[in-house]
Short mmCIF file of C-alpha atoms in Angstrom, two decimals:
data_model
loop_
_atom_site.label_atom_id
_atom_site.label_comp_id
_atom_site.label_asym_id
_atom_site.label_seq_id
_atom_site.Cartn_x
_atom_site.Cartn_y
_atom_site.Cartn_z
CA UNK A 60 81.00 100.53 93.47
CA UNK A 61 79.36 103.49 91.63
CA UNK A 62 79.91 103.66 88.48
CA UNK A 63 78.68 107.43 87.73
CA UNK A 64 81.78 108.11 90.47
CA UNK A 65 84.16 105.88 88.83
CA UNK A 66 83.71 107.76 85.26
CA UNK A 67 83.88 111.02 87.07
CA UNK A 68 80.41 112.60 87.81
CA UNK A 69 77.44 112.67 90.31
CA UNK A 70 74.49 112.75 88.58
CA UNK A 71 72.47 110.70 86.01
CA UNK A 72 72.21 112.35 82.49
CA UNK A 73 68.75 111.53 81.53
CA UNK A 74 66.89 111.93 84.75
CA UNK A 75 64.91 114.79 84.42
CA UNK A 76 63.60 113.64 81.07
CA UNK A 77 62.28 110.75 82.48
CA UNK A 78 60.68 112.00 85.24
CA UNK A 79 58.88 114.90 83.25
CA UNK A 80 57.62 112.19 80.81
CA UNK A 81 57.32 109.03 83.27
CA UNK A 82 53.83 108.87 82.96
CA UNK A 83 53.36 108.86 79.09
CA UNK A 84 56.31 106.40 79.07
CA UNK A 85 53.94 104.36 80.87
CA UNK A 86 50.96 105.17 78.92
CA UNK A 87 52.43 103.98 75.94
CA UNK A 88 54.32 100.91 76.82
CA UNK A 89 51.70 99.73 79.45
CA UNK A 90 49.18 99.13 75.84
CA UNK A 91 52.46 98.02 73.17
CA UNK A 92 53.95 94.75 72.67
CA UNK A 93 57.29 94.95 72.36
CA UNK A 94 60.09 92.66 70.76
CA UNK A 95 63.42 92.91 71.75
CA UNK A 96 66.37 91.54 69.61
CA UNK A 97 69.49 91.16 70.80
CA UNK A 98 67.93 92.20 74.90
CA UNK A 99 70.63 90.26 76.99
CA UNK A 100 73.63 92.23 75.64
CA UNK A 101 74.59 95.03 78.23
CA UNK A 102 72.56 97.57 76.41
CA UNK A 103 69.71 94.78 75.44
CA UNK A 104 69.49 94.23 79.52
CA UNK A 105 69.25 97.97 80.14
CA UNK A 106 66.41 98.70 77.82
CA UNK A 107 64.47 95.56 78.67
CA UNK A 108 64.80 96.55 82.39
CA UNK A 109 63.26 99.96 81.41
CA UNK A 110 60.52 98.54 79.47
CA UNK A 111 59.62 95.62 81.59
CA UNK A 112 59.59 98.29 84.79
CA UNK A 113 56.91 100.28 82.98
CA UNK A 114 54.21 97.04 82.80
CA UNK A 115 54.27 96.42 78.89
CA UNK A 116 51.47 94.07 77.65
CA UNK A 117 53.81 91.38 75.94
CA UNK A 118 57.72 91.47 76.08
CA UNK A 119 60.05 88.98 74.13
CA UNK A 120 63.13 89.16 74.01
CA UNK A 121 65.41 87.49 71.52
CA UNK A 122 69.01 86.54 72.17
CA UNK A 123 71.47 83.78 70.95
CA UNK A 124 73.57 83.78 74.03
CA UNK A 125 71.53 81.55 76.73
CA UNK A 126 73.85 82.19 79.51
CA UNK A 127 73.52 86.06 79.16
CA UNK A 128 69.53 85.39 78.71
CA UNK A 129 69.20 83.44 81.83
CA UNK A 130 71.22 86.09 84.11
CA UNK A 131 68.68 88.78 82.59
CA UNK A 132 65.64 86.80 83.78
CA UNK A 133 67.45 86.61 87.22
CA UNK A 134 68.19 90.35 87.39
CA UNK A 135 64.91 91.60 86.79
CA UNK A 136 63.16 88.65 89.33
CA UNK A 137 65.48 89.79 92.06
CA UNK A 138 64.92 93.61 91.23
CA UNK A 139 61.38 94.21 89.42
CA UNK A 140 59.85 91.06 89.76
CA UNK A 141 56.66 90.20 88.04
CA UNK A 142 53.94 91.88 85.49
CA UNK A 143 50.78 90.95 84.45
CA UNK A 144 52.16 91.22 80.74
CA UNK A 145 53.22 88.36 78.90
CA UNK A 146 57.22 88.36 79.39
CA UNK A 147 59.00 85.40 78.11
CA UNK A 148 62.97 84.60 76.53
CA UNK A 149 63.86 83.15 73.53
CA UNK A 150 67.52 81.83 72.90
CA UNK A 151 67.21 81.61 68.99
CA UNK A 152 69.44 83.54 65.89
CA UNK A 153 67.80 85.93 64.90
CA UNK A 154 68.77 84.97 61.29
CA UNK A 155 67.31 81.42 62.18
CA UNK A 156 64.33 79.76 60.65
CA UNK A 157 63.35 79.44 64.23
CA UNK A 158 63.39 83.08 64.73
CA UNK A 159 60.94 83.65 61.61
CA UNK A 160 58.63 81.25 63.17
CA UNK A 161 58.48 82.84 66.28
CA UNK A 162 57.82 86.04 64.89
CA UNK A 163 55.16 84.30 62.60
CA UNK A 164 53.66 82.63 65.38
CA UNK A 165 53.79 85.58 68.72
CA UNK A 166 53.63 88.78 66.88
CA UNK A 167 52.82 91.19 65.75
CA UNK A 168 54.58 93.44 67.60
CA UNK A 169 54.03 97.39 68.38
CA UNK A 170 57.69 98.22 68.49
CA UNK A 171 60.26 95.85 67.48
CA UNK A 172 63.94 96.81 68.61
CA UNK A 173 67.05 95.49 67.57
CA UNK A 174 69.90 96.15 69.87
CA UNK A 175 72.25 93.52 68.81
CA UNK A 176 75.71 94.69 67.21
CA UNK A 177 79.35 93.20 67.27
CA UNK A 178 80.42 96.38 69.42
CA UNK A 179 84.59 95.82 69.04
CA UNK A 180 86.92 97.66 67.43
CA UNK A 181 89.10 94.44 67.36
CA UNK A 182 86.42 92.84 65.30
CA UNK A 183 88.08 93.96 62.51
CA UNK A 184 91.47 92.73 62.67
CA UNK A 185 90.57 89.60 59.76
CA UNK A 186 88.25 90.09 57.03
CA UNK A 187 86.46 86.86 58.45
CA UNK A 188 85.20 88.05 61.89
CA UNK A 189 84.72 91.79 59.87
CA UNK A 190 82.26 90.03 57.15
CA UNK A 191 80.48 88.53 60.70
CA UNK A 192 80.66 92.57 62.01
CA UNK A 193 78.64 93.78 58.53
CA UNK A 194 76.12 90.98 58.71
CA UNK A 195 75.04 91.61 62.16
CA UNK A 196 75.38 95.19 61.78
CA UNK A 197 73.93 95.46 59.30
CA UNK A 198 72.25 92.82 57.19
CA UNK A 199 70.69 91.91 60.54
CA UNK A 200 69.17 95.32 60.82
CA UNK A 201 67.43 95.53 57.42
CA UNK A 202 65.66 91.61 58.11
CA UNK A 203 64.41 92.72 61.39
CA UNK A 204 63.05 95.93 60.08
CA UNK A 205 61.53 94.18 57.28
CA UNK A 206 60.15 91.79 60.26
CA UNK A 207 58.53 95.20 61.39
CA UNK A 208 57.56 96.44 58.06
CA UNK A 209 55.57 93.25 57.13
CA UNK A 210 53.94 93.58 60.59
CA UNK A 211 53.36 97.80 60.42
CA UNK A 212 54.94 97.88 63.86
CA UNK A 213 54.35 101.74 65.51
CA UNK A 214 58.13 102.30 65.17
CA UNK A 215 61.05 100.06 64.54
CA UNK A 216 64.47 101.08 66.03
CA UNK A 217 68.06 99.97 66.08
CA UNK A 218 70.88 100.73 68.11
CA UNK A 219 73.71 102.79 66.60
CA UNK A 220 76.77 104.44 67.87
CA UNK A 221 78.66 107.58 68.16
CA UNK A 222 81.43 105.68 66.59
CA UNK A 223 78.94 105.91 63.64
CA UNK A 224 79.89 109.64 63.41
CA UNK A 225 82.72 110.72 61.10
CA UNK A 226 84.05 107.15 61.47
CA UNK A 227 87.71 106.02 61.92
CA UNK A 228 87.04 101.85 62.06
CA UNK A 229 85.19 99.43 60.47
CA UNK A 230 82.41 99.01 63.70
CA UNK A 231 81.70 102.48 63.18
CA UNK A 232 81.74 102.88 59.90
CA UNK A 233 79.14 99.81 59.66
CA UNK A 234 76.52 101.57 62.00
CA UNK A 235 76.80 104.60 60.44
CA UNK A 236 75.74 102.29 56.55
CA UNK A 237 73.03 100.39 59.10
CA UNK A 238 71.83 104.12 59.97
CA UNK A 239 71.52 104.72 56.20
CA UNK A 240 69.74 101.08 55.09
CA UNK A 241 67.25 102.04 57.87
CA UNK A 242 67.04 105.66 57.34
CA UNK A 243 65.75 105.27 53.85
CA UNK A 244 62.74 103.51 54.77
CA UNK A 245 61.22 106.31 57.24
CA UNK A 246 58.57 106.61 54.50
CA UNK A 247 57.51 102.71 55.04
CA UNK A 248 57.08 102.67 59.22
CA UNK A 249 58.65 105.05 62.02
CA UNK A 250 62.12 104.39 62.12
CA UNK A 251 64.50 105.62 64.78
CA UNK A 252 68.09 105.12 66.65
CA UNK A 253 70.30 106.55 69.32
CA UNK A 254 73.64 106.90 69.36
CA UNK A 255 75.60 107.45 72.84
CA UNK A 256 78.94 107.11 74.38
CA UNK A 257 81.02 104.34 75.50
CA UNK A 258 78.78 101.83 77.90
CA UNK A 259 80.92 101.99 81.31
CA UNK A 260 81.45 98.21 83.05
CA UNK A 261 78.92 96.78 79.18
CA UNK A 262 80.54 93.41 79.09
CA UNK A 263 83.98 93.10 76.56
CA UNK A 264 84.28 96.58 77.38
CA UNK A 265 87.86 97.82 78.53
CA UNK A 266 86.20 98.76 82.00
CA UNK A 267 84.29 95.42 82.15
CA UNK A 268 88.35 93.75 81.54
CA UNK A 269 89.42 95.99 85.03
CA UNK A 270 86.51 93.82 86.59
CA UNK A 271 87.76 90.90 85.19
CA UNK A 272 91.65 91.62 85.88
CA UNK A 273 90.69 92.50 90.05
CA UNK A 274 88.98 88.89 90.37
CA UNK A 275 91.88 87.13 88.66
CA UNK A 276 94.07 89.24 90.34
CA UNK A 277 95.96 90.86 87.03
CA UNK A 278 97.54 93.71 86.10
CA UNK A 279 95.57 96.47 84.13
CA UNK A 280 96.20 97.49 81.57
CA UNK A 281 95.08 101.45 79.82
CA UNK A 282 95.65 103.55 76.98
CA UNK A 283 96.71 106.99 78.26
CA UNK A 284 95.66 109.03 75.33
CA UNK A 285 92.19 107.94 74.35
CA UNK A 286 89.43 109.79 75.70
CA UNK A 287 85.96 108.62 75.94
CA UNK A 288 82.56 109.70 76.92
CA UNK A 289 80.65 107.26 79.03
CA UNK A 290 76.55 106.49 79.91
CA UNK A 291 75.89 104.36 82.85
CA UNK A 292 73.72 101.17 81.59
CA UNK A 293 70.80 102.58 82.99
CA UNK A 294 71.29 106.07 81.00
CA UNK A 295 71.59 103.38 78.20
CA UNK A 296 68.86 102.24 78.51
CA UNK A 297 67.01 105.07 79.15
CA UNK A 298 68.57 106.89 75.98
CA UNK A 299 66.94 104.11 73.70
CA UNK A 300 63.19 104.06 75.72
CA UNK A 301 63.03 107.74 74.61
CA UNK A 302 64.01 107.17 71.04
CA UNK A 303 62.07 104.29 70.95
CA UNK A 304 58.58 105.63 72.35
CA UNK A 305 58.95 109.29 71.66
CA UNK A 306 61.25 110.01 68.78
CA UNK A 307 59.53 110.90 65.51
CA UNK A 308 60.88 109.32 62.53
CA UNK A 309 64.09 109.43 60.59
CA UNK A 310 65.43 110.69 64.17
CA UNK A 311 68.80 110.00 65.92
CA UNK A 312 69.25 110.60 69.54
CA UNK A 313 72.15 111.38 71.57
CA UNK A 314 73.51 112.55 74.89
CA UNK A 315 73.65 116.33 74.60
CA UNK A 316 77.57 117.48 75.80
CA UNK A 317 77.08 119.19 79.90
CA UNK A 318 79.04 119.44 82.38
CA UNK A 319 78.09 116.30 83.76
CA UNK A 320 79.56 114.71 80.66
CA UNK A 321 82.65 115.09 79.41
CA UNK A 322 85.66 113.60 77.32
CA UNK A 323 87.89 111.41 79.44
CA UNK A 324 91.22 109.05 79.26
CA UNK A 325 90.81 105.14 80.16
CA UNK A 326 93.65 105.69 82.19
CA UNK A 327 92.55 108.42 84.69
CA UNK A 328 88.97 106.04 84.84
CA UNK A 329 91.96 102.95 86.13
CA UNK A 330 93.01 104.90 88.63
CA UNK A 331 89.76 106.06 90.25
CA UNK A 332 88.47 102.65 89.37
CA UNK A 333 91.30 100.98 91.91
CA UNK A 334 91.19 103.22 94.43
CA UNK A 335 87.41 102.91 94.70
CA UNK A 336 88.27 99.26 95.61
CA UNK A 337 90.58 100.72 98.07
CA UNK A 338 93.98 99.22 96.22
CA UNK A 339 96.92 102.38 95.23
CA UNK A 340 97.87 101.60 91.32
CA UNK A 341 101.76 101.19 90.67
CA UNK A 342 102.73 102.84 87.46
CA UNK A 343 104.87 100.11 85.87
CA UNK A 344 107.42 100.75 82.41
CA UNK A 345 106.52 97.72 81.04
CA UNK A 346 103.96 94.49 80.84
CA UNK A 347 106.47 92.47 81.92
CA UNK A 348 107.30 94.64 85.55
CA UNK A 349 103.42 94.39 86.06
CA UNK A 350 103.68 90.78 85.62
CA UNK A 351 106.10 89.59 87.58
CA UNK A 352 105.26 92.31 90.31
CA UNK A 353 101.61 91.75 90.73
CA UNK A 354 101.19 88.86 93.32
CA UNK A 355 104.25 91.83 95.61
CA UNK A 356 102.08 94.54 95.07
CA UNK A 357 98.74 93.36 94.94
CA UNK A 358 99.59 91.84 98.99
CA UNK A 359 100.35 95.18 99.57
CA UNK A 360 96.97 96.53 98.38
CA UNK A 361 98.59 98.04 95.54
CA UNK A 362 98.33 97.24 91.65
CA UNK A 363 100.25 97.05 88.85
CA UNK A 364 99.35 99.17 85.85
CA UNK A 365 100.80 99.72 82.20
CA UNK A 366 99.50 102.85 80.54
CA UNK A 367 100.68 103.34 77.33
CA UNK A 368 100.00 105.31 73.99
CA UNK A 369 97.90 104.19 71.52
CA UNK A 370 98.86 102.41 68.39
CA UNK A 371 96.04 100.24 67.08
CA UNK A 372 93.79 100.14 64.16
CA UNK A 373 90.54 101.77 64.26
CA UNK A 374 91.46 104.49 67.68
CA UNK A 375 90.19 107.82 67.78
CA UNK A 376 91.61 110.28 70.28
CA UNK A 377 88.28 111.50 70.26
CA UNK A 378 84.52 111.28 69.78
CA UNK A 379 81.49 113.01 68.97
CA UNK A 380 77.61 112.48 68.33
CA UNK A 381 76.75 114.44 65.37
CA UNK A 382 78.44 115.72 62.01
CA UNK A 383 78.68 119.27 60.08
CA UNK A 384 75.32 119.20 58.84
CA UNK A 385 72.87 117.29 60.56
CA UNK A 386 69.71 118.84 61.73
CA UNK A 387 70.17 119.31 65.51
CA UNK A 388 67.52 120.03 68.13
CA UNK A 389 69.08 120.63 71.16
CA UNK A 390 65.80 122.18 72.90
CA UNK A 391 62.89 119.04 72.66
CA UNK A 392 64.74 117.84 76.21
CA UNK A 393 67.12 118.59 79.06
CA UNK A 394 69.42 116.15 78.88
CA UNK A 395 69.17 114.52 75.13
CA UNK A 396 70.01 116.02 71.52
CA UNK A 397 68.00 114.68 69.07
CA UNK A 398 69.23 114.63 64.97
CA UNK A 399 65.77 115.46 63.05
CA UNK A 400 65.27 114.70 59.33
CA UNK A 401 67.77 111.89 58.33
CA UNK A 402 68.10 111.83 54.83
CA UNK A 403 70.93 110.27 52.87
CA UNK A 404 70.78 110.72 49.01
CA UNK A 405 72.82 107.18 48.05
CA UNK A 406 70.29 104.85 47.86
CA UNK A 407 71.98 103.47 44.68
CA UNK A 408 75.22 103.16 46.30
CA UNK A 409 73.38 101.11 49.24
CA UNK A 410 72.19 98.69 46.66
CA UNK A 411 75.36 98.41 45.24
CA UNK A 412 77.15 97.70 48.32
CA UNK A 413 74.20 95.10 49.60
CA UNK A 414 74.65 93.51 45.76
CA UNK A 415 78.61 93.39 46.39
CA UNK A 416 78.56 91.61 49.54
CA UNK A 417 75.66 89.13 48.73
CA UNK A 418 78.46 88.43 45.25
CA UNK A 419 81.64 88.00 48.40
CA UNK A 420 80.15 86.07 50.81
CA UNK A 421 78.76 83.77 47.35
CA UNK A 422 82.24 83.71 46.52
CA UNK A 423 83.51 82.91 49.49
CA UNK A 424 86.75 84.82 49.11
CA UNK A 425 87.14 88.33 50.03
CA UNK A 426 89.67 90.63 51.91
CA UNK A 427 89.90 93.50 54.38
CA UNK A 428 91.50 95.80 52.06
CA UNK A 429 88.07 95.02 49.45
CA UNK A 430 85.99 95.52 52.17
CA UNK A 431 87.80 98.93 53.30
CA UNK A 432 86.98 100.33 49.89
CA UNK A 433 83.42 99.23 49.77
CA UNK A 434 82.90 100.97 52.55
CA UNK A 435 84.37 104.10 51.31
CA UNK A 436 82.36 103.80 48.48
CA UNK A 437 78.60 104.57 50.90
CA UNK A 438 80.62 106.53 53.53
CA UNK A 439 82.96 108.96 51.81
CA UNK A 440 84.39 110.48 54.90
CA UNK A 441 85.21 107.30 56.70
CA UNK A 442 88.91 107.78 57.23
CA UNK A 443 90.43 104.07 57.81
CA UNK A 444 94.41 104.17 58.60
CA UNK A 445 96.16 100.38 59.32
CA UNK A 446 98.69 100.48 61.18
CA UNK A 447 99.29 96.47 61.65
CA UNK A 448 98.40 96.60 65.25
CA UNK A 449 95.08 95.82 67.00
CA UNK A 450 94.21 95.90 70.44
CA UNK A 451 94.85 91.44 70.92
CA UNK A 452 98.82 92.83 70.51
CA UNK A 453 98.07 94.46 74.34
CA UNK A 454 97.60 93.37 77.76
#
């Protein structure tokens, strides 16, 4: 299947930026040792594919799921192969003592990059799994870029999101406060991120669930109203390697809007996603129909579909990579934006929220609704609505 078909274009995004600076990619990350945190997630894989392609003298990547860590050492065998470099895995937590004696131990470390993030909107549905969200997406960031302060890496970088921009959930909101924590430091060590769209097929992903749903043999299930850009994981990971090696500090990079990219619906992506597997979908009016129907239609290479409008916590019809304000160069490259000169001016506030969290999670009693208004109290335009839904009420 291709997936640049199946989310409606032809061409890859970044491709002429990488070829024009190919060789000074490999320059650069053919002398660096790199550390990757969080590199067997679906973005982690892409950019440790890019790096380890380019020859880098020591790659390490960090990741608590084994499983996920094992298939990445598989992928890249049966695709790249080998380097001369010193590539090796490491299934610890990064919030581990284990992890702080690796780091003790292997580094230091030219670029350390931390790409691992609880990515779902649905995350946020109890305060419990939500306090998880801000200490991975946050409190995470700020030790590993203290890992890379203590070590003056070249550059330390961590993932955002474009859900970090004018935010309507709690995810979003919480990379847009990580953005801040790290943004602050530019002065210390070169800091930068990169936000992009949605991840098409990133596993726990909507599009990753039609996978899932065609093996099983389920119905699928779409919302017809919520439009989405979407990256390929290689334009993933491509979109961090140029951050990474050749963004300047305090810099945020994103996909620049073309014609190649554009605003779509999960639904219309369902449809060409099925009928690049060569199966008609079946409208149905309801989850039941497509239940009891599918095993009729499927045998008749045809599948059962619910579309339906949107009514969870956290949606946003739509989505964009930078706010009113920011400090846009839209000339440096082709295919990528790039957000110069990150500055926030609520460094108090920052240490106020960090102080009020460490005092919750102390406590061990907080709730959603306290944790809604602490974030309000960094990001002021973060416009949180509940509506008592969330996306485990659907198909």
């Amino acid at each position: 299947m291709d997936i640049s078909k199946v989310v409606g274009r032809s061409l890859d995004l970044f491709e002429k930026d990488i070829s024009q600076v190919d060789q000074k990619l490999r320059e650069l990350v053919g002398a660096s040792r790199f550390l990757v945190v969080g590199g067997a997630g679906s973005i982690g894989k892409a950019v440790v594919r890019e790096i380890f392609a380019r020859k880098p003298a020591a790659l390490h990547v960090v990741d608590i799921s084994e499983n996920n860590m094992v298939e990445l050492v598989r992928d890249i065998r049966s695709t790249i192969g080998y380097i001369e470099g010193d590539f090796r895995t490491f299934a610890v937590d990064v919030g581990s003592i284990e992890f702080d004696a690796l780091v003790e131990a292997e580094g230091p470390y030219d670029y350390v990059l931390n790409l691992s993030a609880l990515k779902h909107v649905r995350s946020e549905k109890d305060p419990y799994t939500l306090m998880r969200l801000i200490d991975v997406n946050i409190f995470s960031s700020i030790k590993t870029f203290k890992v890379a302060e203590k070590m003056q890496s070249e550059k330390y970088f961590c993932v955002s999101s474009d859900k970090a921009t004018n935010p309507v959930n709690m995810m979003g909101c919480s990379k847009r406060i990580m953005e801040k924590f790290i943004m602050r430091e530019g002065d210390r060590i070169n800091v930068s991120t990169a936000r992009f769209a949605n991840v098409a097929f990133s596993d726990g992903s909507l599009l990753h669930g039609f996978n899932q749903r065609l093996l099983a043999r389920h119905p699928i299930s779409a919302p017809r109203d919520v439009r989405r850009y979407f990256v390929t994981p290689k334009e993933s990971g491509q979109l961090c390697l140029l951050s990474v090696m050749l963004g300047n500090s305090r810099e945020i990079f994103f996909p620049k809007l073309a014609a190649e990219l554009h605003l779509q619906t999960f639904s219309d992506i369902a449809v060409r996603f099925l009928e690049a597997h060569g199966y008609e979908p079946v409208e149905c009016s309801s989850e039941d129909e497509a239940r009891s129907r599918a095993a009729e239609l499927i045998a008749q290479k045809q599948w059962p579909c619910v579309f339906f409008e949107s009514d969870t916590t956290g949606e946003k019809d739509f989505e964009e990579f930078y706010a009113e304000g920011e400090q846009l160069n839209l000339d440096r490259f082709d295919g990528v934006g790039v957000i110069e000169g990150v500055r926030f001016d609520d460094s108090a506030d920052l240490d106020r929220f960090a102080s009020e969290i460490q005092r919750m999670r102390t406590l061990g009693e907080w709730t959603k609704e306290e944790l809604v208004e602490l974030f309000l109290s960094v990001v002021p335009e973060f416009t949180h609505v509940e509506t008592g839904r969330n996306l485990d009420q659907r198909m």
